[in-house]
Amino acid sequence: MQRGRFKPTAASYNPIIAHLCKEGKVDGAVKCLDQMVHRRCNPNEGTFSAIAVLCEEGLVPEAFSIIQSLCNKQKCSRYESFQVFEMMIEKGRMPNEMTYTILVEGIAHEGELELAARVLKELHLRHVVSPNTVERLVMQYDFEDLPG
């Protein structure tokens, strides 16, 4: 995508990512996102909207897996994670344990450990996430105790 002096922006990547997601070509979308990040082109709101297309196609775990990957590379924020989460619910796709876990991990990854712990406690109280998941996340993010 990069030739000569043209420096691609998120706006030039987003339609490609959206098309790949619409076609269910997750590997292609991931490669495109990796190339984007490698070229120091940060994802924007349009990028996350493109990823959210996977939710429309019924590929919710794949969408959140991509979001988690970007968050691990520090290329996304809690806002983008929640944006995809909201779009998923709007499209009638109910979140599952994996989806909620990725959301908690994204919040914790941003350094919002207290908020992540509160969300995790609420999910645990509602029996949305398993005790094993709670234990893993508590150990992984060194939560002192889940807030009472």
mmCIF file of C-alpha atoms in Angstrom:
data_model
loop_
_atom_site.group_PDB
_atom_site.id
_atom_site.type_symbol
_atom_site.label_atom_id
_atom_site.label_comp_id
_atom_site.label_asym_id
_atom_site.label_seq_id
_atom_site.Cartn_x
_atom_site.Cartn_y
_atom_site.Cartn_z
ATOM 1 C CA MET A 1 0.000 0.000 0.000
ATOM 2 C CA GLN A 2 2.952 2.321 0.442
ATOM 3 C CA ARG A 3 4.831 3.521 -2.627
ATOM 4 C CA GLY A 4 6.912 6.603 -3.096
ATOM 5 C CA ARG A 5 6.054 9.447 -0.781
ATOM 6 C CA PHE A 6 2.479 8.459 -0.110
ATOM 7 C CA LYS A 7 2.024 7.657 3.569
ATOM 8 C CA PRO A 8 -1.165 5.696 4.178
ATOM 9 C CA THR A 9 -3.483 6.778 6.965
ATOM 10 C CA ALA A 10 -6.144 4.936 8.910
ATOM 11 C CA ALA A 11 -8.655 6.355 6.428
ATOM 12 C CA SER A 12 -6.878 4.524 3.602
ATOM 13 C CA TYR A 13 -6.714 1.220 5.507
ATOM 14 C CA ASN A 14 -10.245 1.263 6.936
ATOM 15 C CA PRO A 15 -12.183 0.427 3.733
ATOM 16 C CA ILE A 16 -9.857 -2.512 3.072
ATOM 17 C CA ILE A 17 -10.266 -3.792 6.627
ATOM 18 C CA ALA A 18 -14.048 -3.311 6.455
ATOM 19 C CA HIS A 19 -14.240 -5.252 3.179
ATOM 20 C CA LEU A 20 -12.126 -8.109 4.540
ATOM 21 C CA CYS A 21 -14.272 -8.250 7.678
ATOM 22 C CA LYS A 22 -17.490 -8.170 5.633
ATOM 23 C CA GLU A 23 -16.178 -11.131 3.630
ATOM 24 C CA GLY A 24 -15.262 -12.946 6.861
ATOM 25 C CA LYS A 25 -11.581 -12.916 5.918
ATOM 26 C CA VAL A 26 -10.285 -12.481 9.445
ATOM 27 C CA ASP A 27 -6.698 -13.483 8.626
ATOM 28 C CA GLY A 28 -6.552 -10.874 5.884
ATOM 29 C CA ALA A 29 -7.950 -8.204 8.193
ATOM 30 C CA VAL A 30 -5.384 -9.106 10.854
ATOM 31 C CA LYS A 31 -2.545 -8.919 8.314
ATOM 32 C CA CYS A 32 -3.780 -5.543 7.140
ATOM 33 C CA LEU A 33 -3.993 -4.275 10.734
ATOM 34 C CA ASP A 34 -0.513 -5.613 11.493
ATOM 35 C CA GLN A 35 0.833 -3.809 8.431
ATOM 36 C CA MET A 36 -0.979 -0.664 9.520
ATOM 37 C CA VAL A 37 0.532 -0.783 13.025
ATOM 38 C CA HIS A 38 3.965 -1.706 11.641
ATOM 39 C CA ARG A 39 3.884 1.452 9.526
ATOM 40 C CA ARG A 40 3.070 3.487 12.632
ATOM 41 C CA CYS A 41 -0.429 4.217 11.450
ATOM 42 C CA ASN A 42 -2.695 4.174 14.483
ATOM 43 C CA PRO A 43 -6.190 2.735 14.250
ATOM 44 C CA ASN A 44 -8.998 5.243 14.646
ATOM 45 C CA GLU A 45 -12.730 5.077 15.294
ATOM 46 C CA GLY A 46 -13.317 4.055 11.674
ATOM 47 C CA THR A 47 -10.917 1.148 12.083
ATOM 48 C CA PHE A 48 -12.845 -0.155 15.066
ATOM 49 C CA SER A 49 -16.122 0.301 13.222
ATOM 50 C CA ALA A 50 -14.638 -1.797 10.413
ATOM 51 C CA ILE A 51 -13.662 -4.504 12.904
ATOM 52 C CA ALA A 52 -17.165 -4.368 14.374
ATOM 53 C CA VAL A 53 -18.475 -5.549 10.989
ATOM 54 C CA LEU A 54 -17.312 -8.991 12.120
ATOM 55 C CA CYS A 55 -20.011 -8.842 14.801
ATOM 56 C CA GLU A 56 -22.612 -8.236 12.107
ATOM 57 C CA GLU A 57 -21.315 -11.314 10.325
ATOM 58 C CA GLY A 58 -21.633 -13.410 13.489
ATOM 59 C CA LEU A 59 -17.891 -13.509 14.107
ATOM 60 C CA VAL A 60 -17.970 -11.933 17.570
ATOM 61 C CA PRO A 61 -15.068 -13.893 19.100
ATOM 62 C CA GLU A 62 -12.917 -12.996 16.111
ATOM 63 C CA ALA A 63 -13.757 -9.297 16.476
ATOM 64 C CA PHE A 64 -12.842 -9.292 20.142
ATOM 65 C CA SER A 65 -9.708 -11.314 19.451
ATOM 66 C CA ILE A 66 -8.554 -8.604 17.040
ATOM 67 C CA ILE A 67 -9.444 -5.897 19.575
ATOM 68 C CA GLN A 68 -7.500 -7.762 22.255
ATOM 69 C CA SER A 69 -4.499 -8.059 19.947
ATOM 70 C CA LEU A 70 -4.551 -4.317 19.260
ATOM 71 C CA CYS A 71 -4.935 -3.556 22.972
ATOM 72 C CA ASN A 72 -1.949 -5.780 23.717
ATOM 73 C CA LYS A 73 0.026 -3.691 21.223
ATOM 74 C CA GLN A 74 -1.336 -0.587 23.001
ATOM 75 C CA LYS A 75 -3.155 0.494 19.858
ATOM 76 C CA CYS A 76 -6.640 0.698 21.287
ATOM 77 C CA SER A 77 -8.413 2.161 24.237
ATOM 78 C CA ARG A 78 -11.245 1.233 26.510
ATOM 79 C CA TYR A 79 -13.474 3.478 24.384
ATOM 80 C CA GLU A 80 -12.918 1.396 21.253
ATOM 81 C CA SER A 81 -13.464 -1.852 23.148
ATOM 82 C CA PHE A 82 -16.762 -0.583 24.514
ATOM 83 C CA GLN A 83 -17.727 0.732 21.073
ATOM 84 C CA VAL A 84 -17.422 -2.740 19.545
ATOM 85 C CA PHE A 85 -19.143 -4.240 22.593
ATOM 86 C CA GLU A 86 -22.115 -1.866 22.183
ATOM 87 C CA MET A 87 -22.350 -2.527 18.450
ATOM 88 C CA MET A 88 -22.351 -6.248 19.129
ATOM 89 C CA ILE A 89 -25.312 -5.909 21.508
ATOM 90 C CA GLU A 90 -27.141 -3.593 19.085
ATOM 91 C CA LYS A 91 -26.837 -6.295 16.427
ATOM 92 C CA GLY A 92 -28.416 -8.828 18.773
ATOM 93 C CA ARG A 93 -25.212 -10.719 19.530
ATOM 94 C CA MET A 94 -25.106 -11.562 23.210
ATOM 95 C CA PRO A 95 -21.698 -11.372 24.875
ATOM 96 C CA ASN A 96 -20.246 -14.557 26.295
ATOM 97 C CA GLU A 97 -17.578 -15.234 28.907
ATOM 98 C CA MET A 98 -14.763 -14.753 26.412
ATOM 99 C CA THR A 99 -16.153 -11.389 25.306
ATOM 100 C CA TYR A 100 -16.458 -10.143 28.866
ATOM 101 C CA THR A 101 -12.999 -11.452 29.729
ATOM 102 C CA ILE A 102 -11.447 -9.547 26.831
ATOM 103 C CA LEU A 103 -13.287 -6.420 27.945
ATOM 104 C CA VAL A 104 -11.956 -6.735 31.520
ATOM 105 C CA GLU A 105 -8.453 -7.402 30.194
ATOM 106 C CA GLY A 106 -8.650 -4.308 27.989
ATOM 107 C CA ILE A 107 -9.651 -2.147 30.950
ATOM 108 C CA ALA A 108 -6.863 -3.613 33.088
ATOM 109 C CA HIS A 109 -4.333 -3.227 30.283
ATOM 110 C CA GLU A 110 -5.041 0.507 30.266
ATOM 111 C CA GLY A 111 -4.037 0.636 33.906
ATOM 112 C CA GLU A 112 -7.599 0.981 35.202
ATOM 113 C CA LEU A 113 -7.151 -1.917 37.620
ATOM 114 C CA GLU A 114 -9.742 -0.726 40.126
ATOM 115 C CA LEU A 115 -12.396 -0.401 37.419
ATOM 116 C CA ALA A 116 -11.417 -3.774 35.939
ATOM 117 C CA ALA A 117 -11.715 -5.386 39.368
ATOM 118 C CA ARG A 118 -15.159 -3.830 39.928
ATOM 119 C CA VAL A 119 -16.397 -5.027 36.530
ATOM 120 C CA LEU A 120 -14.956 -8.491 37.173
ATOM 121 C CA LYS A 121 -16.632 -8.701 40.580
ATOM 122 C CA GLU A 122 -19.983 -7.724 39.072
ATOM 123 C CA LEU A 123 -19.610 -10.305 36.305
ATOM 124 C CA HIS A 124 -18.697 -12.945 38.876
ATOM 125 C CA LEU A 125 -21.674 -12.081 41.110
ATOM 126 C CA ARG A 126 -23.977 -12.422 38.101
ATOM 127 C CA HIS A 127 -22.384 -15.778 37.201
ATOM 128 C CA VAL A 128 -21.297 -14.457 33.810
ATOM 129 C CA VAL A 129 -17.674 -15.538 34.222
ATOM 130 C CA SER A 130 -16.475 -18.743 35.828
ATOM 131 C CA PRO A 131 -14.545 -18.879 39.105
ATOM 132 C CA ASN A 132 -11.527 -20.132 37.116
ATOM 133 C CA THR A 133 -11.634 -17.042 34.909
ATOM 134 C CA VAL A 134 -11.928 -14.803 37.964
ATOM 135 C CA GLU A 135 -8.962 -16.527 39.594
ATOM 136 C CA ARG A 136 -6.852 -16.270 36.431
ATOM 137 C CA LEU A 137 -7.594 -12.564 35.994
ATOM 138 C CA VAL A 138 -6.974 -11.799 39.679
ATOM 139 C CA MET A 139 -3.579 -13.491 39.448
ATOM 140 C CA GLN A 140 -2.731 -12.046 36.028
ATOM 141 C CA TYR A 141 -3.438 -8.437 36.991
ATOM 142 C CA ASP A 142 -2.459 -8.763 40.650
ATOM 143 C CA PHE A 143 -5.808 -7.568 41.951
ATOM 144 C CA GLU A 144 -5.466 -7.430 45.740
ATOM 145 C CA ASP A 145 -9.035 -8.436 46.374
ATOM 146 C CA LEU A 146 -12.150 -7.990 44.388
ATOM 147 C CA PRO A 147 -13.908 -4.922 45.793
ATOM 148 C CA GLY A 148 -16.697 -5.705 48.208
#
